[in-house]
Tab-separated table of N, CA and C in Angstrom:
chain	number	residue	atom	x	y	z
D	7	MET	N	60.498	98.872	168.300
D	7	MET	CA	60.538	99.813	167.203
D	7	MET	C	61.451	100.981	167.587
D	8	SER	N	62.249	101.423	166.662
D	8	SER	CA	63.184	102.523	166.860
D	8	SER	C	62.440	103.857	166.956
D	9	LYS	N	62.979	104.785	167.742
D	9	LYS	CA	62.393	106.120	167.856
D	9	LYS	C	62.423	106.880	166.538
D	10	VAL	N	63.312	106.502	165.638
D	10	VAL	CA	63.422	107.204	164.358
D	10	VAL	C	62.652	106.505	163.237
D	11	SER	N	62.086	105.365	163.510
D	11	SER	CA	61.354	104.635	162.486
D	11	SER	C	60.225	105.502	161.931
D	12	GLY	N	60.202	105.648	160.613
D	12	GLY	CA	59.182	106.442	159.947
D	12	GLY	C	59.451	107.932	159.923
D	13	LYS	N	60.491	108.390	160.589
D	13	LYS	CA	60.831	109.814	160.600
D	13	LYS	C	61.586	110.180	159.333
D	14	VAL	N	61.520	111.458	158.965
D	14	VAL	CA	62.227	111.981	157.795
D	14	VAL	C	63.309	112.923	158.292
D	15	VAL	N	64.554	112.616	157.914
D	15	VAL	CA	65.707	113.384	158.389
D	15	VAL	C	66.444	113.999	157.208
D	16	PHE	N	66.712	115.292	157.308
D	16	PHE	CA	67.405	116.089	156.292
D	16	PHE	C	68.841	116.269	156.776
D	17	ILE	N	69.821	115.800	155.990
D	17	ILE	CA	71.224	115.817	156.413
D	17	ILE	C	72.073	116.545	155.376
D	18	THR	N	72.773	117.613	155.796
D	18	THR	CA	73.723	118.247	154.887
D	18	THR	C	75.097	117.619	155.092
D	19	GLY	N	75.918	117.700	154.054
D	19	GLY	CA	77.203	117.002	154.107
D	19	GLY	C	76.948	115.510	154.184
D	20	GLY	N	75.925	115.075	153.478
D	20	GLY	CA	75.433	113.708	153.608
D	20	GLY	C	76.126	112.650	152.775
D	21	ALA	N	77.074	113.010	151.939
D	21	ALA	CA	77.671	112.034	151.017
D	21	ALA	C	78.846	111.265	151.606
D	22	ARG	N	79.480	111.820	152.636
D	22	ARG	CA	80.679	111.175	153.191
D	22	ARG	C	80.734	111.373	154.700
D	23	GLY	N	81.663	110.699	155.322
D	23	GLY	CA	81.977	110.933	156.722
D	23	GLY	C	80.799	110.782	157.667
D	24	ILE	N	80.703	111.720	158.612
D	24	ILE	CA	79.656	111.685	159.629
D	24	ILE	C	78.274	111.685	158.990
D	25	GLY	N	78.074	112.503	157.965
D	25	GLY	CA	76.773	112.576	157.311
D	25	GLY	C	76.351	111.253	156.692
D	26	ALA	N	77.263	110.607	155.991
D	26	ALA	CA	76.952	109.325	155.346
D	26	ALA	C	76.683	108.235	156.375
D	27	GLU	N	77.487	108.188	157.419
D	27	GLU	CA	77.276	107.165	158.456
D	27	GLU	C	75.972	107.405	159.201
D	28	THR	N	75.640	108.663	159.439
D	28	THR	CA	74.363	108.989	160.070
D	28	THR	C	73.217	108.523	159.193
D	29	ALA	N	73.303	108.782	157.898
D	29	ALA	CA	72.265	108.337	156.965
D	29	ALA	C	72.129	106.813	156.991
D	30	ARG	N	73.251	106.125	156.962
D	30	ARG	CA	73.204	104.648	156.991
D	30	ARG	C	72.515	104.136	158.258
D	31	LEU	N	72.890	104.687	159.401
D	31	LEU	CA	72.300	104.252	160.670
D	31	LEU	C	70.811	104.568	160.729
D	32	LEU	N	70.433	105.740	160.269
D	32	LEU	CA	69.021	106.112	160.303
D	32	LEU	C	68.175	105.215	159.409
D	33	VAL	N	68.638	104.963	158.191
D	33	VAL	CA	67.889	104.086	157.287
D	33	VAL	C	67.799	102.676	157.880
D	34	ALA	N	68.872	102.198	158.470
D	34	ALA	CA	68.854	100.866	159.098
D	34	ALA	C	67.834	100.794	160.237
D	35	ARG	N	67.540	101.938	160.832
D	35	ARG	CA	66.584	101.986	161.946
D	35	ARG	C	65.189	102.418	161.506
D	36	GLY	N	64.971	102.459	160.190
D	36	GLY	CA	63.633	102.699	159.673
D	36	GLY	C	63.293	104.120	159.282
D	37	ALA	N	64.247	105.016	159.305
D	37	ALA	CA	63.989	106.400	158.902
D	37	ALA	C	64.133	106.558	157.398
D	38	LYS	N	63.630	107.672	156.918
D	38	LYS	CA	63.852	108.099	155.538
D	38	LYS	C	64.813	109.281	155.622
D	39	VAL	N	65.759	109.345	154.699
D	39	VAL	CA	66.756	110.410	154.768
D	39	VAL	C	66.878	111.145	153.437
D	40	ALA	N	67.085	112.460	153.562
D	40	ALA	CA	67.447	113.297	152.428
D	40	ALA	C	68.874	113.734	152.688
D	41	MET	N	69.783	113.309	151.829
D	41	MET	CA	71.208	113.626	151.978
D	41	MET	C	71.537	114.723	150.978
D	42	VAL	N	71.973	115.860	151.475
D	42	VAL	CA	72.311	116.991	150.617
D	42	VAL	C	73.821	117.148	150.618
D	43	ASP	N	74.409	117.280	149.431
D	43	ASP	CA	75.856	117.427	149.331
D	43	ASP	C	76.194	118.079	147.995
D	44	ALA	N	77.339	118.729	147.961
D	44	ALA	CA	77.806	119.377	146.731
D	44	ALA	C	78.666	118.454	145.881
D	45	ASP	N	78.980	117.275	146.399
D	45	ASP	CA	79.853	116.330	145.698
D	45	ASP	C	78.997	115.184	145.154
D	46	GLU	N	78.693	115.260	143.885
D	46	GLU	CA	77.710	114.344	143.300
D	46	GLU	C	78.112	112.870	143.257
D	47	PRO	N	79.333	112.486	142.847
D	47	PRO	CA	79.613	111.048	142.733
D	47	PRO	C	79.384	110.248	144.033
D	48	PRO	N	79.952	110.666	145.179
D	48	PRO	CA	79.683	109.873	146.377
D	48	PRO	C	78.230	109.970	146.835
D	49	LEU	N	77.564	111.076	146.532
D	49	LEU	CA	76.153	111.228	146.880
D	49	LEU	C	75.312	110.196	146.137
D	50	ARG	N	75.570	110.039	144.838
D	50	ARG	CA	74.802	109.067	144.042
D	50	ARG	C	75.096	107.630	144.480
D	51	GLU	N	76.348	107.349	144.817
D	51	GLU	CA	76.700	106.005	145.301
D	51	GLU	C	75.941	105.667	146.574
D	52	LEU	N	75.902	106.606	147.506
D	52	LEU	CA	75.207	106.357	148.772
D	52	LEU	C	73.706	106.262	148.564
D	53	GLU	N	73.176	107.084	147.702
D	53	GLU	CA	71.745	107.031	147.389
D	53	GLU	C	71.375	105.640	146.865
D	54	GLU	N	72.197	105.120	145.978
D	54	GLU	CA	71.952	103.781	145.436
D	54	GLU	C	72.075	102.713	146.525
D	55	GLU	N	73.096	102.856	147.360
D	55	GLU	CA	73.308	101.898	148.456
D	55	GLU	C	72.110	101.841	149.398
D	56	LEU	N	71.538	102.990	149.717
D	56	LEU	CA	70.493	103.051	150.739
D	56	LEU	C	69.097	102.769	150.208
D	57	GLY	N	68.906	102.857	148.894
D	57	GLY	CA	67.631	102.462	148.310
D	57	GLY	C	66.515	103.470	148.455
D	58	GLU	N	65.297	102.964	148.452
D	58	GLU	CA	64.105	103.815	148.346
D	58	GLU	C	63.857	104.723	149.547
D	59	ASN	N	64.478	104.448	150.671
D	59	ASN	CA	64.291	105.296	151.848
D	59	ASN	C	65.299	106.429	151.927
D	60	ALA	N	65.990	106.681	150.828
D	60	ALA	CA	66.983	107.759	150.797
D	60	ALA	C	66.909	108.491	149.471
D	61	ILE	N	67.160	109.789	149.560
D	61	ILE	CA	67.256	110.600	148.358
D	61	ILE	C	68.523	111.449	148.475
D	62	GLY	N	69.282	111.485	147.397
D	62	GLY	CA	70.460	112.338	147.342
D	62	GLY	C	70.121	113.596	146.566
D	63	ILE	N	70.370	114.740	147.192
D	63	ILE	CA	70.040	116.016	146.567
D	63	ILE	C	71.329	116.827	146.431
D	64	LEU	N	71.636	117.188	145.204
D	64	LEU	CA	72.817	117.996	144.953
D	64	LEU	C	72.536	119.420	145.408
D	65	GLY	N	73.389	119.949	146.298
D	65	GLY	CA	73.162	121.300	146.779
D	65	GLY	C	74.338	121.824	147.564
D	66	ASP	N	74.462	123.137	147.572
D	66	ASP	CA	75.541	123.847	148.257
D	66	ASP	C	74.931	124.633	149.405
D	67	VAL	N	75.378	124.360	150.627
D	67	VAL	CA	74.814	125.024	151.800
D	67	VAL	C	75.059	126.522	151.818
D	68	THR	N	75.988	127.013	151.015
D	68	THR	CA	76.232	128.452	150.986
D	68	THR	C	75.153	129.205	150.213
D	69	SER	N	74.226	128.485	149.621
D	69	SER	CA	73.119	129.085	148.879
D	69	SER	C	71.801	128.799	149.597
D	70	LEU	N	71.173	129.847	150.121
D	70	LEU	CA	69.869	129.672	150.763
D	70	LEU	C	68.862	129.112	149.769
D	71	GLU	N	68.917	129.593	148.531
D	71	GLU	CA	67.972	129.118	147.518
D	71	GLU	C	68.124	127.618	147.278
D	72	GLN	N	69.354	127.120	147.233
D	72	GLN	CA	69.565	125.685	147.036
D	72	GLN	C	69.088	124.881	148.242
D	73	MET	N	69.247	125.419	149.443
D	73	MET	CA	68.766	124.711	150.631
D	73	MET	C	67.243	124.715	150.679
D	74	GLU	N	66.632	125.821	150.279
D	74	GLU	CA	65.168	125.864	150.218
D	74	GLU	C	64.647	124.868	149.181
D	75	ALA	N	65.320	124.773	148.047
D	75	ALA	CA	64.922	123.813	147.014
D	75	ALA	C	65.096	122.379	147.513
D	76	ALA	N	66.184	122.120	148.233
D	76	ALA	CA	66.424	120.778	148.779
D	76	ALA	C	65.358	120.407	149.813
D	77	ALA	N	64.981	121.374	150.643
D	77	ALA	CA	63.916	121.115	151.629
D	77	ALA	C	62.597	120.827	150.910
D	78	SER	N	62.302	121.594	149.884
D	78	SER	CA	61.070	121.368	149.106
D	78	SER	C	61.074	120.001	148.438
D	79	GLU	N	62.218	119.613	147.888
D	79	GLU	CA	62.329	118.302	147.249
D	79	GLU	C	62.136	117.177	148.266
D	80	THR	N	62.665	117.378	149.469
D	80	THR	CA	62.498	116.378	150.529
D	80	THR	C	61.023	116.217	150.879
D	81	VAL	N	60.324	117.336	151.046
D	81	VAL	CA	58.900	117.283	151.385
D	81	VAL	C	58.104	116.671	150.235
D	82	ALA	N	58.465	117.000	149.005
D	82	ALA	CA	57.770	116.410	147.856
D	82	ALA	C	57.941	114.891	147.837
D	83	ARG	N	59.118	114.407	148.199
D	83	ARG	CA	59.397	112.966	148.163
D	83	ARG	C	58.839	112.224	149.373
D	84	PHE	N	59.054	112.790	150.578
D	84	PHE	CA	58.721	112.055	151.796
D	84	PHE	C	57.575	112.657	152.616
D	85	GLY	N	57.060	113.814	152.214
D	85	GLY	CA	55.893	114.379	152.870
D	85	GLY	C	56.146	115.363	153.997
D	86	ARG	N	57.347	115.373	154.548
D	86	ARG	CA	57.645	116.258	155.682
D	86	ARG	C	59.123	116.163	156.021
D	87	ILE	N	59.546	116.960	156.991
D	87	ILE	CA	60.883	116.848	157.579
D	87	ILE	C	60.696	116.840	159.094
D	88	ASP	N	61.164	115.790	159.743
D	88	ASP	CA	61.050	115.661	161.198
D	88	ASP	C	62.303	116.096	161.934
D	89	ALA	N	63.440	116.037	161.268
D	89	ALA	CA	64.702	116.413	161.911
D	89	ALA	C	65.669	116.905	160.852
D	90	THR	N	66.511	117.842	161.267
D	90	THR	CA	67.556	118.360	160.398
D	90	THR	C	68.896	118.156	161.076
D	91	VAL	N	69.850	117.646	160.322
D	91	VAL	CA	71.229	117.506	160.801
D	91	VAL	C	72.091	118.426	159.936
D	92	ALA	N	72.480	119.571	160.516
D	92	ALA	CA	73.332	120.532	159.815
D	92	ALA	C	74.774	120.078	160.027
D	93	ASN	N	75.249	119.276	159.114
D	93	ASN	CA	76.521	118.590	159.263
D	93	ASN	C	77.602	119.068	158.296
D	94	ALA	N	77.219	119.691	157.191
D	94	ALA	CA	78.210	120.079	156.179
D	94	ALA	C	79.291	120.947	156.802
D	95	GLY	N	80.536	120.621	156.487
D	95	GLY	CA	81.636	121.410	157.012
D	95	GLY	C	82.923	121.125	156.253
D	96	ILE	N	83.783	122.136	156.223
D	96	ILE	CA	85.084	121.995	155.584
D	96	ILE	C	86.136	122.625	156.478
D	97	ALA	N	87.384	122.390	156.157
D	97	ALA	CA	88.495	122.995	156.894
D	97	ALA	C	89.525	123.514	155.905
D	98	SER	N	90.309	124.465	156.361
D	98	SER	CA	91.479	124.906	155.601
D	98	SER	C	92.603	125.058	156.608
D	99	TYR	N	93.797	125.040	156.126
D	99	TYR	CA	94.954	125.066	157.012
D	99	TYR	C	95.687	126.389	156.862
D	100	GLY	N	96.237	126.838	157.960
D	100	GLY	CA	97.036	128.051	157.945
D	100	GLY	C	96.773	128.911	159.165
D	101	SER	N	97.826	129.518	159.655
D	101	SER	CA	97.700	130.458	160.764
D	101	SER	C	97.146	131.774	160.230
D	102	LEU	N	96.863	132.693	161.117
D	102	LEU	CA	96.356	133.996	160.727
D	102	LEU	C	97.293	134.700	159.749
D	103	GLU	N	98.574	134.503	159.930
D	103	GLU	CA	99.573	135.155	159.061
D	103	GLU	C	99.549	134.636	157.627
D	104	VAL	N	99.261	133.356	157.451
D	104	VAL	CA	99.452	132.762	156.130
D	104	VAL	C	98.194	132.215	155.471
D	105	VAL	N	97.085	132.147	156.190
D	105	VAL	CA	95.883	131.566	155.597
D	105	VAL	C	95.434	132.418	154.409
D	106	ASP	N	95.045	131.760	153.344
D	106	ASP	CA	94.514	132.436	152.166
D	106	ASP	C	93.159	133.049	152.551
D	107	PRO	N	92.995	134.369	152.401
D	107	PRO	CA	91.726	134.994	152.762
D	107	PRO	C	90.509	134.370	152.068
D	108	ALA	N	90.667	133.946	150.841
D	108	ALA	CA	89.548	133.303	150.135
D	108	ALA	C	89.198	131.963	150.779
D	109	ALA	N	90.208	131.215	151.209
D	109	ALA	CA	89.966	129.941	151.887
D	109	ALA	C	89.283	130.186	153.229
D	110	PHE	N	89.729	131.203	153.955
D	110	PHE	CA	89.106	131.555	155.240
D	110	PHE	C	87.620	131.862	155.022
D	111	LYS	N	87.326	132.690	154.024
D	111	LYS	CA	85.936	133.057	153.749
D	111	LYS	C	85.101	131.843	153.370
D	112	ARG	N	85.660	130.950	152.577
D	112	ARG	CA	84.920	129.750	152.169
D	112	ARG	C	84.574	128.878	153.378
D	113	VAL	N	85.519	128.713	154.302
D	113	VAL	CA	85.249	127.919	155.512
D	113	VAL	C	84.120	128.562	156.318
D	114	ILE	N	84.176	129.866	156.501
D	114	ILE	CA	83.111	130.562	157.238
D	114	ILE	C	81.779	130.434	156.502
D	115	ASP	N	81.801	130.571	155.188
D	115	ASP	CA	80.569	130.454	154.400
D	115	ASP	C	79.919	129.081	154.555
D	116	VAL	N	80.725	128.032	154.492
D	116	VAL	CA	80.175	126.681	154.619
D	116	VAL	C	79.804	126.373	156.072
D	117	ASN	N	80.735	126.591	156.989
D	117	ASN	CA	80.559	126.130	158.368
D	117	ASN	C	79.641	126.994	159.218
D	118	VAL	N	79.497	128.254	158.871
D	118	VAL	CA	78.626	129.132	159.656
D	118	VAL	C	77.382	129.520	158.851
D	119	THR	N	77.575	130.164	157.720
D	119	THR	CA	76.434	130.583	156.916
D	119	THR	C	75.645	129.366	156.427
D	120	GLY	N	76.344	128.287	156.123
D	120	GLY	CA	75.675	127.062	155.683
D	120	GLY	C	74.736	126.496	156.729
D	121	VAL	N	75.114	126.583	158.001
D	121	VAL	CA	74.226	126.131	159.075
D	121	VAL	C	72.966	126.995	159.103
D	122	PHE	N	73.159	128.312	159.015
D	122	PHE	CA	72.016	129.221	158.980
D	122	PHE	C	71.081	128.876	157.823
D	123	HIS	N	71.631	128.703	156.627
D	123	HIS	CA	70.806	128.387	155.457
D	123	HIS	C	70.066	127.064	155.640
D	124	THR	N	70.758	126.074	156.174
D	124	THR	CA	70.141	124.761	156.387
D	124	THR	C	68.963	124.853	157.344
D	125	LEU	N	69.186	125.513	158.469
D	125	LEU	CA	68.125	125.612	159.471
D	125	LEU	C	67.003	126.533	159.003
D	126	ARG	N	67.357	127.611	158.334
D	126	ARG	CA	66.341	128.534	157.825
D	126	ARG	C	65.428	127.828	156.822
D	127	ALA	N	66.019	127.018	155.948
D	127	ALA	CA	65.249	126.329	154.909
D	127	ALA	C	64.347	125.236	155.470
D	128	THR	N	64.758	124.597	156.543
D	128	THR	CA	63.973	123.482	157.081
D	128	THR	C	63.104	123.875	158.272
D	129	LEU	N	63.301	125.082	158.816
D	129	LEU	CA	62.553	125.507	160.000
D	129	LEU	C	61.038	125.431	159.851
D	130	PRO	N	60.455	125.853	158.728
D	130	PRO	CA	58.990	125.739	158.633
D	130	PRO	C	58.499	124.307	158.844
D	131	GLN	N	59.211	123.347	158.269
D	131	GLN	CA	58.832	121.947	158.462
D	131	GLN	C	59.039	121.500	159.905
D	132	LEU	N	60.163	121.900	160.500
D	132	LEU	CA	60.451	121.500	161.881
D	132	LEU	C	59.415	122.075	162.848
D	133	LEU	N	58.966	123.293	162.599
D	133	LEU	CA	57.920	123.871	163.442
D	133	LEU	C	56.612	123.106	163.274
D	134	GLU	N	56.316	122.750	162.040
D	134	GLU	CA	55.076	122.020	161.761
D	134	GLU	C	55.082	120.628	162.394
D	135	THR	N	56.207	119.943	162.316
D	135	THR	CA	56.283	118.573	162.832
D	135	THR	C	56.746	118.518	164.288
D	136	LYS	N	57.017	119.700	164.878
D	136	LYS	CA	57.604	119.759	166.224
D	136	LYS	C	58.891	118.925	166.250
D	137	GLY	N	59.672	119.164	165.190
D	137	GLY	CA	60.869	118.375	164.942
D	137	GLY	C	62.092	118.840	165.711
D	138	TYR	N	63.230	118.359	165.265
D	138	TYR	CA	64.495	118.522	165.977
D	138	TYR	C	65.570	119.013	165.019
D	139	ALA	N	66.397	119.936	165.506
D	139	ALA	CA	67.535	120.415	164.715
D	139	ALA	C	68.815	120.081	165.467
D	140	LEU	N	69.763	119.496	164.772
D	140	LEU	CA	71.067	119.157	165.329
D	140	LEU	C	72.137	119.836	164.491
D	141	VAL	N	73.005	120.602	165.140
D	141	VAL	CA	74.122	121.241	164.464
D	141	VAL	C	75.387	120.500	164.880
D	142	VAL	N	76.075	119.911	163.913
D	142	VAL	CA	77.301	119.181	164.192
D	142	VAL	C	78.431	120.193	164.338
D	143	SER	N	79.149	120.099	165.438
D	143	SER	CA	80.257	121.013	165.681
D	143	SER	C	81.540	120.205	165.782
D	144	SER	N	82.435	120.623	166.645
D	144	SER	CA	83.743	119.980	166.744
D	144	SER	C	84.355	120.322	168.086
D	145	ALA	N	85.269	119.491	168.527
D	145	ALA	CA	86.044	119.805	169.722
D	145	ALA	C	86.840	121.092	169.512
D	146	ALA	N	87.044	121.471	168.257
D	146	ALA	CA	87.757	122.716	167.944
D	146	ALA	C	87.011	123.942	168.462
D	147	ALA	N	85.736	123.783	168.797
D	147	ALA	CA	84.993	124.887	169.391
D	147	ALA	C	85.546	125.223	170.778
D	148	TYR	N	86.171	124.257	171.418
D	148	TYR	CA	86.679	124.438	172.782
D	148	TYR	C	88.197	124.411	172.870
D	149	ALA	N	88.813	123.583	172.058
D	149	ALA	CA	90.272	123.434	172.091
D	149	ALA	C	90.800	123.675	170.683
D	150	HIS	N	91.312	124.852	170.460
D	150	HIS	CA	91.762	125.243	169.123
D	150	HIS	C	93.074	124.566	168.758
D	151	SER	N	93.176	124.253	167.478
D	151	SER	CA	94.379	123.610	166.956
D	151	SER	C	95.254	124.640	166.260
D	152	PRO	N	96.543	124.587	166.476
D	152	PRO	CA	97.444	125.516	165.770
D	152	PRO	C	97.328	125.331	164.252
D	153	GLY	N	97.332	126.434	163.537
D	153	GLY	CA	97.308	126.367	162.073
D	153	GLY	C	95.947	126.091	161.495
D	154	MET	N	94.902	126.205	162.287
D	154	MET	CA	93.539	125.931	161.813
D	154	MET	C	92.637	127.141	162.086
D	155	VAL	N	93.140	128.346	161.826
D	155	VAL	CA	92.438	129.555	162.217
D	155	VAL	C	91.022	129.629	161.670
D	156	ALA	N	90.814	129.307	160.425
D	156	ALA	CA	89.475	129.403	159.834
D	156	ALA	C	88.531	128.368	160.441
D	157	TYR	N	88.964	127.124	160.531
D	157	TYR	CA	88.125	126.069	161.078
D	157	TYR	C	87.808	126.350	162.544
D	158	ASP	N	88.827	126.703	163.316
D	158	ASP	CA	88.615	126.978	164.742
D	158	ASP	C	87.627	128.126	164.916
D	159	ALA	N	87.778	129.192	164.152
D	159	ALA	CA	86.862	130.334	164.252
D	159	ALA	C	85.439	129.926	163.880
D	160	SER	N	85.298	129.105	162.868
D	160	SER	CA	83.964	128.704	162.425
D	160	SER	C	83.268	127.809	163.433
D	161	LYS	N	84.007	127.042	164.171
D	161	LYS	CA	83.406	126.137	165.148
D	161	LYS	C	83.176	126.813	166.492
D	162	ALA	N	83.978	127.817	166.806
D	162	ALA	CA	83.791	128.537	168.060
D	162	ALA	C	82.553	129.412	167.967
């Protein structure tokens, strides 16, 4: 039996990429997953693909209220949250000289504030279940890429 069998995992950025693959692997190993994402079409496709052990919740990590609602919906559906994967992230391109300030702020809002909102919203459940929190980062936290000032700053 898998260590994750029967566990409930809350994943942000769950509709594509690392989040979607994590959800697929967890469901295949017997877990239940709540995938939270702001992009509805791929979220609904994955929800359908994964079946009854998955729920897709439309939500924006930059809103604490939306993350709290997503955590509540997860508990209503599956009874608890055993682990949180704070995976949602975006990037923008541009050096300090040319990056659009609004794009810089959006990257920080999603990649930094979004992690805070995700963990803050799920912490009561994680404390109750003695659960686990995983924050997905990047090699950019250690080795910065030219022209990626916002992303590099958010990961460092």
